[in-house]
Coordinates of C-alpha atoms and ligand atoms in Angstrom, one line a residue:
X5 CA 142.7 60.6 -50.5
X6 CA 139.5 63.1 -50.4
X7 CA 138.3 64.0 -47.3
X8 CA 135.0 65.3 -46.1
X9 CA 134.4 68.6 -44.3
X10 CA 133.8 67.7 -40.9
X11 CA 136.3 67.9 -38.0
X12 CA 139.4 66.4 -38.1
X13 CA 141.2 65.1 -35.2
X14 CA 144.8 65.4 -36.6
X15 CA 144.1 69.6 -37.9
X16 CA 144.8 71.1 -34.1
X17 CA 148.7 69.1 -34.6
X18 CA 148.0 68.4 -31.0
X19 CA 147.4 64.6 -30.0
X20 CA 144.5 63.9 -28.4
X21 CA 143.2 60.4 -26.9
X22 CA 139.4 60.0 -27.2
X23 CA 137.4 59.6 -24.4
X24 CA 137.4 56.0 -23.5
X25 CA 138.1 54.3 -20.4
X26 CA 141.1 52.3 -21.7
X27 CA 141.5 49.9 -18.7
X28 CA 137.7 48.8 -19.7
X29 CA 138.4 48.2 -22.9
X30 CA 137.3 44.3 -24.5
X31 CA 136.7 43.5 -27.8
X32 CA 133.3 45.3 -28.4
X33 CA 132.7 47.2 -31.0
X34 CA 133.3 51.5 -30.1
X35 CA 132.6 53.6 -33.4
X36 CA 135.2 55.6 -34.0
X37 CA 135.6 59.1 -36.0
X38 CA 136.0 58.1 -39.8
X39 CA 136.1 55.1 -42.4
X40 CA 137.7 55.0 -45.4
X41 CA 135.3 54.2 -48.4
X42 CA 136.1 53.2 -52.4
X43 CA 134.1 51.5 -55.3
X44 CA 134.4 50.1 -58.3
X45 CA 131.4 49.6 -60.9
X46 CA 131.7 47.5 -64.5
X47 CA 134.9 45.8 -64.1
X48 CA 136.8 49.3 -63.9
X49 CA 139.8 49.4 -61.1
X50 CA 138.5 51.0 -57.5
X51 CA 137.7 54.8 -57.3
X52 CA 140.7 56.7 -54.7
X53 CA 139.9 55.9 -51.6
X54 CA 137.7 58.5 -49.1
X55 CA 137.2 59.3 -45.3
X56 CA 133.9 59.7 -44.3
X57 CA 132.4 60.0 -40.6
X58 CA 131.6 56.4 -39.5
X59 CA 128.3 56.3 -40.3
X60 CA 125.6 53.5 -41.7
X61 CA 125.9 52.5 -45.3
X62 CA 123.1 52.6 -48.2
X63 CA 123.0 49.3 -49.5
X64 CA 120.2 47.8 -51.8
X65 CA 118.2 45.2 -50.1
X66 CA 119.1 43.1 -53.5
X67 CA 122.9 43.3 -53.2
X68 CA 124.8 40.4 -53.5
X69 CA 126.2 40.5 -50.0
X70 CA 122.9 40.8 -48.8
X71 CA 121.4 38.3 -51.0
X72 CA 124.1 35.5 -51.5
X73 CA 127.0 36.6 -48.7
X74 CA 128.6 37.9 -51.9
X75 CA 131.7 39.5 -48.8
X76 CA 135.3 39.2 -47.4
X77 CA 136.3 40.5 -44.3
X78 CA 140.3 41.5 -42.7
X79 CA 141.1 42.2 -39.6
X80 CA 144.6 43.3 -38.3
X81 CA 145.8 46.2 -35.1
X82 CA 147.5 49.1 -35.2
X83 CA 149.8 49.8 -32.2
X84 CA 150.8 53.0 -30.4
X85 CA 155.0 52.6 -29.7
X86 CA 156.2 53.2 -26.2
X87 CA 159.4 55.7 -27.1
X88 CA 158.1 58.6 -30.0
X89 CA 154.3 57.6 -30.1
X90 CA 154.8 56.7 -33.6
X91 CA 151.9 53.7 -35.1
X92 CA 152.7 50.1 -36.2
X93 CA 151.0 48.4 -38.5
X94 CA 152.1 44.4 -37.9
X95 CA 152.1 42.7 -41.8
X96 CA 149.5 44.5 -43.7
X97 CA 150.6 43.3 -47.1
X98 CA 149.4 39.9 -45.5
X99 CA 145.8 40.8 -45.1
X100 CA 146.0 42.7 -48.7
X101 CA 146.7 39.3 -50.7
X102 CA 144.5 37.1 -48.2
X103 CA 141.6 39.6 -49.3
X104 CA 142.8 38.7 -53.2
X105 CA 142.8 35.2 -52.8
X106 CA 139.3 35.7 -50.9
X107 CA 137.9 37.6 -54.0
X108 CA 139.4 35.5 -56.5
X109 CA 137.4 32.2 -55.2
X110 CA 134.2 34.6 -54.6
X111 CA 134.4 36.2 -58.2
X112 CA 134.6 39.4 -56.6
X113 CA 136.8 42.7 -57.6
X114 CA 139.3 43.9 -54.8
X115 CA 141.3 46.8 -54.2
X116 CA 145.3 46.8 -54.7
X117 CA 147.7 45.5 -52.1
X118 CA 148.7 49.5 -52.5
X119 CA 144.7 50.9 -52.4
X120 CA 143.9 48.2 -49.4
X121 CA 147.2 49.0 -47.4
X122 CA 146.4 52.8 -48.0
X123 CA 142.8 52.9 -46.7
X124 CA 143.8 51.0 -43.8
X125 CA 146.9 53.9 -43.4
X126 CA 144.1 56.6 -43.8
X127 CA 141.9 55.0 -41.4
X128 CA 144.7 55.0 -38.6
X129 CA 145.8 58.4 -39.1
X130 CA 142.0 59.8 -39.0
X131 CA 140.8 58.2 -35.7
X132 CA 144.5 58.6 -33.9
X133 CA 142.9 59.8 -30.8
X134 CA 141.2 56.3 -30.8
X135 CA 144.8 54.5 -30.9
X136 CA 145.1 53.1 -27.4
X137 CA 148.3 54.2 -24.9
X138 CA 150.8 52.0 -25.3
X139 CA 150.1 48.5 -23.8
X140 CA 146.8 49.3 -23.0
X141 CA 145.6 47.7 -26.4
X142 CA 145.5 48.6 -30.2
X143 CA 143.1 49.7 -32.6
X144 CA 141.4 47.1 -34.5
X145 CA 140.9 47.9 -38.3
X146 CA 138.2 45.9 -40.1
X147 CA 138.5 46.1 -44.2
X148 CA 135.7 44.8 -45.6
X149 CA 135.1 44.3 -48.9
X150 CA 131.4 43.7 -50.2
X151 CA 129.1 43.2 -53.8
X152 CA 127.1 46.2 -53.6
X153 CA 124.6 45.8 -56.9
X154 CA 121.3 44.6 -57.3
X155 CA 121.1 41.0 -58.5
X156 CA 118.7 38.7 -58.3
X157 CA 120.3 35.8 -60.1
X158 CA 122.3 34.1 -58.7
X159 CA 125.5 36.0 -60.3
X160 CA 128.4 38.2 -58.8
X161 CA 127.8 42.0 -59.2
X162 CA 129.1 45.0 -61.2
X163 CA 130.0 46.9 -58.5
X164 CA 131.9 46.4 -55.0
X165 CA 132.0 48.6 -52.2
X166 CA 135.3 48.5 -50.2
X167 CA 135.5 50.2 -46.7
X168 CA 137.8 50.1 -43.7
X169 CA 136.7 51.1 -40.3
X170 CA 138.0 50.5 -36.9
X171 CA 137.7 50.3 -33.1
X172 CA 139.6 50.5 -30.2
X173 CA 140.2 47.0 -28.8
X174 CA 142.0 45.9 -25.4
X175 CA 145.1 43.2 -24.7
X176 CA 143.2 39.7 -24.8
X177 CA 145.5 38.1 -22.5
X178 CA 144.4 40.1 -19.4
X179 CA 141.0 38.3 -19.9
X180 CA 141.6 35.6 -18.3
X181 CA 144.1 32.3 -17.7
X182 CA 143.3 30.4 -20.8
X183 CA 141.0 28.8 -22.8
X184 CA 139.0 26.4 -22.0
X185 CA 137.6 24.7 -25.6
X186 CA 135.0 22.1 -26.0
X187 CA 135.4 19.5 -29.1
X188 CA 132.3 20.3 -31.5
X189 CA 131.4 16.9 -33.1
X190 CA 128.1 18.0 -34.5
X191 CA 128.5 20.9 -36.5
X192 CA 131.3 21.6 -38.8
X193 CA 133.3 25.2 -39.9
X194 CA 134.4 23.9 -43.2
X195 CA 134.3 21.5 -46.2
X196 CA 136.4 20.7 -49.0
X197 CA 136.5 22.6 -51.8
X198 CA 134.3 25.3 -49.1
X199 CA 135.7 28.8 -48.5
X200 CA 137.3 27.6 -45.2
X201 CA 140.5 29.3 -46.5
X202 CA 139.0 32.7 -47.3
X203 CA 137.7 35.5 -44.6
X204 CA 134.7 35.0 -46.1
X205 CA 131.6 36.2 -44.1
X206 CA 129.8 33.1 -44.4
X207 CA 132.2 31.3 -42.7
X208 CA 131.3 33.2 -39.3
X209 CA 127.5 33.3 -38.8
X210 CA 127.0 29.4 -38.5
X211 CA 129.8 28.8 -36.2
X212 CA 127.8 31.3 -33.6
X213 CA 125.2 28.6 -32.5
X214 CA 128.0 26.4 -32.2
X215 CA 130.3 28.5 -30.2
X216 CA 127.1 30.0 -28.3
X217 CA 125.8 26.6 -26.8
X218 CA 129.7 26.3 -25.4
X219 CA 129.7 29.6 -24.1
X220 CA 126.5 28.4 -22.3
X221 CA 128.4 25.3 -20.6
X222 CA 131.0 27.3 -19.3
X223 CA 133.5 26.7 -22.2
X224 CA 135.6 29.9 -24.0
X225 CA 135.2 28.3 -27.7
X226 CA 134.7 25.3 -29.8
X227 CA 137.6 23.1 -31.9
X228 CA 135.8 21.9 -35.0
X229 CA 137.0 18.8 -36.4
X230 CA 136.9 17.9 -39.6
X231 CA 133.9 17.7 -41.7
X232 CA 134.8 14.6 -44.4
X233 CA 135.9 12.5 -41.5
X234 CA 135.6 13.6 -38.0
X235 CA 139.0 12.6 -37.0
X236 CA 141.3 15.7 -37.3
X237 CA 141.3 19.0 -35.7
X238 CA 141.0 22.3 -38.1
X239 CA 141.0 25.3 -36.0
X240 CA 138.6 27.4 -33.2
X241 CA 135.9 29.6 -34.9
X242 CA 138.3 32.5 -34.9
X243 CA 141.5 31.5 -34.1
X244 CA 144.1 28.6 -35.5
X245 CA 145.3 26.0 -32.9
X246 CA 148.6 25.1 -32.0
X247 CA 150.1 22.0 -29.8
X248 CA 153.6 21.8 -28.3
X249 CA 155.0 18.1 -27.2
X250 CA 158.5 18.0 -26.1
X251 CA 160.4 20.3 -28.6
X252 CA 157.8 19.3 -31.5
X253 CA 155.3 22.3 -32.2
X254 CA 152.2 21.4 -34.5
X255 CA 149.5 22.9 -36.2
X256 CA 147.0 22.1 -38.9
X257 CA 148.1 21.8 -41.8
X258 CA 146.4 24.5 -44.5
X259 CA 144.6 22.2 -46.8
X260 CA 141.7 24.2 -47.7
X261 CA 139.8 23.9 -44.8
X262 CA 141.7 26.1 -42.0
X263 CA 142.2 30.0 -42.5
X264 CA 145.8 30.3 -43.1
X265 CA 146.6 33.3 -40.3
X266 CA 149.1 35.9 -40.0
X267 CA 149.8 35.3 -36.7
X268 CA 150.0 31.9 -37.1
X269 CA 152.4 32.3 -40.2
X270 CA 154.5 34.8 -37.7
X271 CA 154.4 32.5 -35.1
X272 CA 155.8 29.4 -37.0
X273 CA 158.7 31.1 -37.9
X274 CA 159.6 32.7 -34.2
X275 CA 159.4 29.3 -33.0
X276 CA 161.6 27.9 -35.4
X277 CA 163.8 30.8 -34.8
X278 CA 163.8 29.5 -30.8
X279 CA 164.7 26.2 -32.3
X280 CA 161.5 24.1 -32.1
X281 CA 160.8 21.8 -34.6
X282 CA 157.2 23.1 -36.6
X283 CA 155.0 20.8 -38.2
X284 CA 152.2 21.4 -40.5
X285 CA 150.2 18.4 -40.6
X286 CA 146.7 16.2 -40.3
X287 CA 146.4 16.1 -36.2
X288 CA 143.8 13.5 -35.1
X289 CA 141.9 14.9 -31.7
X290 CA 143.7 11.6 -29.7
X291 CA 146.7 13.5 -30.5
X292 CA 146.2 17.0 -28.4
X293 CA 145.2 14.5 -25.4
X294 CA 148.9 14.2 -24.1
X295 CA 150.1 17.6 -25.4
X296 CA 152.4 19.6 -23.1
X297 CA 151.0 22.8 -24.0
X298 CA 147.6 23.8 -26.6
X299 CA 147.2 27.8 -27.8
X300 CA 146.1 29.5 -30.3
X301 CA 146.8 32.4 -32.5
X302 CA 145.2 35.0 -34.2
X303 CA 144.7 39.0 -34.7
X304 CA 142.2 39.0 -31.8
X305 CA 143.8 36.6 -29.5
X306 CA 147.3 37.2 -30.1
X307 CA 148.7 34.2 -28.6
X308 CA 146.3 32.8 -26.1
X309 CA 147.0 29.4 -23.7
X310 CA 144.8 26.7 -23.8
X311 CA 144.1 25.3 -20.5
X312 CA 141.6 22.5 -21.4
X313 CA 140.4 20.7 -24.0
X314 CA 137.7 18.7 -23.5
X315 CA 136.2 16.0 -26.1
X316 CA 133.1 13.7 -25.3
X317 CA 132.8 14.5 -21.7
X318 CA 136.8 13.8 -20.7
X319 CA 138.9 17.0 -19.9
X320 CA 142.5 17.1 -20.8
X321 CA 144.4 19.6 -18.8
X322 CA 147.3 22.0 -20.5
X323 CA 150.1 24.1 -18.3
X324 CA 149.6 27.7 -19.0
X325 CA 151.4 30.3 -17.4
X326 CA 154.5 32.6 -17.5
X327 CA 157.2 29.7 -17.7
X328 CA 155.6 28.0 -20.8
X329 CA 156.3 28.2 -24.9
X330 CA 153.3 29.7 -25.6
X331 CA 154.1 32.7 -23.3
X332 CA 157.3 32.8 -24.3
X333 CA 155.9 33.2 -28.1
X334 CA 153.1 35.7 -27.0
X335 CA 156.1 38.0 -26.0
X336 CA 158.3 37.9 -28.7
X337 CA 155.3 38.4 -31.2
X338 CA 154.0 41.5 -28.8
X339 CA 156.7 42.8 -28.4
X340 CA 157.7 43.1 -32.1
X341 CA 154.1 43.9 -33.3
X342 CA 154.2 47.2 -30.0
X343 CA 157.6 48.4 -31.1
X344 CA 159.4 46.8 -27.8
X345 CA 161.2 44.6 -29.3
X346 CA 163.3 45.3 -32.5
X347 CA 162.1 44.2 -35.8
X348 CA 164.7 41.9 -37.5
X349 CA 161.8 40.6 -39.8
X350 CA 160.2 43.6 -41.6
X351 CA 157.0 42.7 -40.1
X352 CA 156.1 46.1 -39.0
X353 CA 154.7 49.1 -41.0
X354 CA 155.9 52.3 -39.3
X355 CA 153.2 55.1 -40.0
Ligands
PLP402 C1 138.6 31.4 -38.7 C2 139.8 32.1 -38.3 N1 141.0 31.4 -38.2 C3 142.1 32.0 -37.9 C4 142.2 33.3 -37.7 C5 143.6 33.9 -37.4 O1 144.0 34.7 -38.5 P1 145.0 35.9 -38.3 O2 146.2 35.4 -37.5 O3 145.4 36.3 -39.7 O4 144.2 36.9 -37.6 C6 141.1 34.1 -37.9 C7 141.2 35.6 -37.7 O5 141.3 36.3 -38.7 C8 139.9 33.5 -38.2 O6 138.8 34.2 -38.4

């Protein structure tokens, strides 16, 4: 990996925390010291990977990612550990192939599992005084990969751009109680044959006005449904959605429509490991009505209680809590992604 000329935080061998106010910290965006930057032109593989000081990017105003959205985003957290101050990285590999799969459906070229889990390595190590103290949060690495030539034709480009950076983020949970989330029956995330399985960047921008106008009536998020009938619940715009009846967990099936999520991968089989029963399946909206429990998973939100759902004007109440499954699962998958609770799974990347 080169490496520019300006100061590095690791050279004194001394650890040093940034200056940041770490019991403030939300999920706003703090620029941190470096990013990691690579490119490949003409079909060749990507160029070795460099740290550069965070700083804006030159971009032609005719790139494809400009131009046609030609661009794939990752996110995943890297964690401080409580005992030798070591980092853990929770399932990188995972992001890596999602980020293939992305580019393969967007006819785009994309670094290695090895070049993509490298960068994000690099990234960590350069802004360690960003890492947060242990349980105070993580820092929150965002690859993004990107078509980076001029086209004006609707075509992919020569060249991609791939770059890593990251920011410190805090513990969602602390935000609040749950979620309160608001059935969207007008607008939709997804449609078959779509790039609803892909972080693809398109996939974000029109779920803002969606999610906005909810913010507005007091709700956290929406659900969308989905878009072919109307009748089945997909996912929230960044998170996947889980409902617990009795001993029966379920969750959307992934059929193309839904991003298929690490955490929610993780936290299928820790449930099944507590002995619930997991299904993967269609869920019509009547169904989460009479649920014992709603959450939902991802990166950002860990695992995050529901408390409400509400779907043309009724509200439908959920327990939330310390004594409930979805609390239960929040610490088991914290506590393995923070160090506190040993591995048995492999999930963790020691750096
Ligand atoms: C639309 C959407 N669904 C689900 C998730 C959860 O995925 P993961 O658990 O891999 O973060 C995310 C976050 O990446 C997302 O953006």
């Amino acid at each position: 990996m080169q490496k520019s000329t300006e100061p590095d935080p690791r050279s004194d061998g001394v650890e040093k925390y940034a200056d940041v106010n770490w019991d403030e910290l939300g999920f706003s965006f703090t620029p941190t010291d470096f990013m990691c930057m690579m490119r490949c032109c003409g079909g060749e593989n990507f160029s070795q990977g460099a740290l550069v000081p965070f700083r804006n990017i030159e971009l032609s105003p005719c790139s494809t990612v400009l131009q046609y959205g030609q661009g794939l985003i990752e996110g995943l957290k890297a964690y401080r550990k409580e005992d030798d101050g070591s980092i853990l990285l929770f399932r990188p590999e995972e992001n890596a192939l999602r980020m293939k799969m992305g580019a393969e459906r967007m006819c785009m070229q994309s670094p290695s599992v090895e070049q993509f889990v490298d960068a994000v390595k690099q990234t960590i190590l350069a802004n360690k005084r960003w890492i947060p103290p242990p349980g105070k949060g993580a820092l929150y690495l965002r690859p993004t990969l990107m078509g980076s030539s001029s086209v004006l034709g609707l075509r992919a480009a020569t060249e991609y751009t791939f770059l890593v950076f990251a920011s410190p983020v805090g513990n969602y949970q602390k935000a609040g109680t749950g979620l309160n989330l608001v059935v969207e029956e007008k607008f939709h995330r997804a449609i078959p044959g779509g790039t609803g399985d892909i972080k693809a960047v398109v996939n974000y921008s029109p779920t803002i006005k969606a999610a906005g106008a909810a913010r507005a009536k007091g709700f956290s998020d929406v659900l969308f449904l989905d878009s072919l009938t109307g009748k089945y619940i997909e996912e929230v715009s960044g998170c996947n959605i889980f409902m617990l009846k009795g001993n029966i967990l379920s969750t959307p099936a992934t059929n193309g429509n839904i991003l298929p999520g690490i955490t929610r991968k993780s936290i299928i089989e820790l449930a099944k490991d507590f002995g619930y029963q997991v299904e993967e399946r269609d869920i019509p909206v009547e169904d989460v009505f009479d649920a014992n429990e709603v959450f939902c998973t991802g990166t950002a939100v860990g695992v995050t209680p529901v408390a409400s759902i509400t779907y043309q004007d009724k509200r439908f109440e959920y327990r939330t809590g310390e004594e409930t499954v979805s609390f239960k699962l929040h610490v088991a998958l914290t506590g393995i992604q923070s160090g506190s609770i040993e591995d048995k799974k492999g999930w963790t990347v020691k750096i």
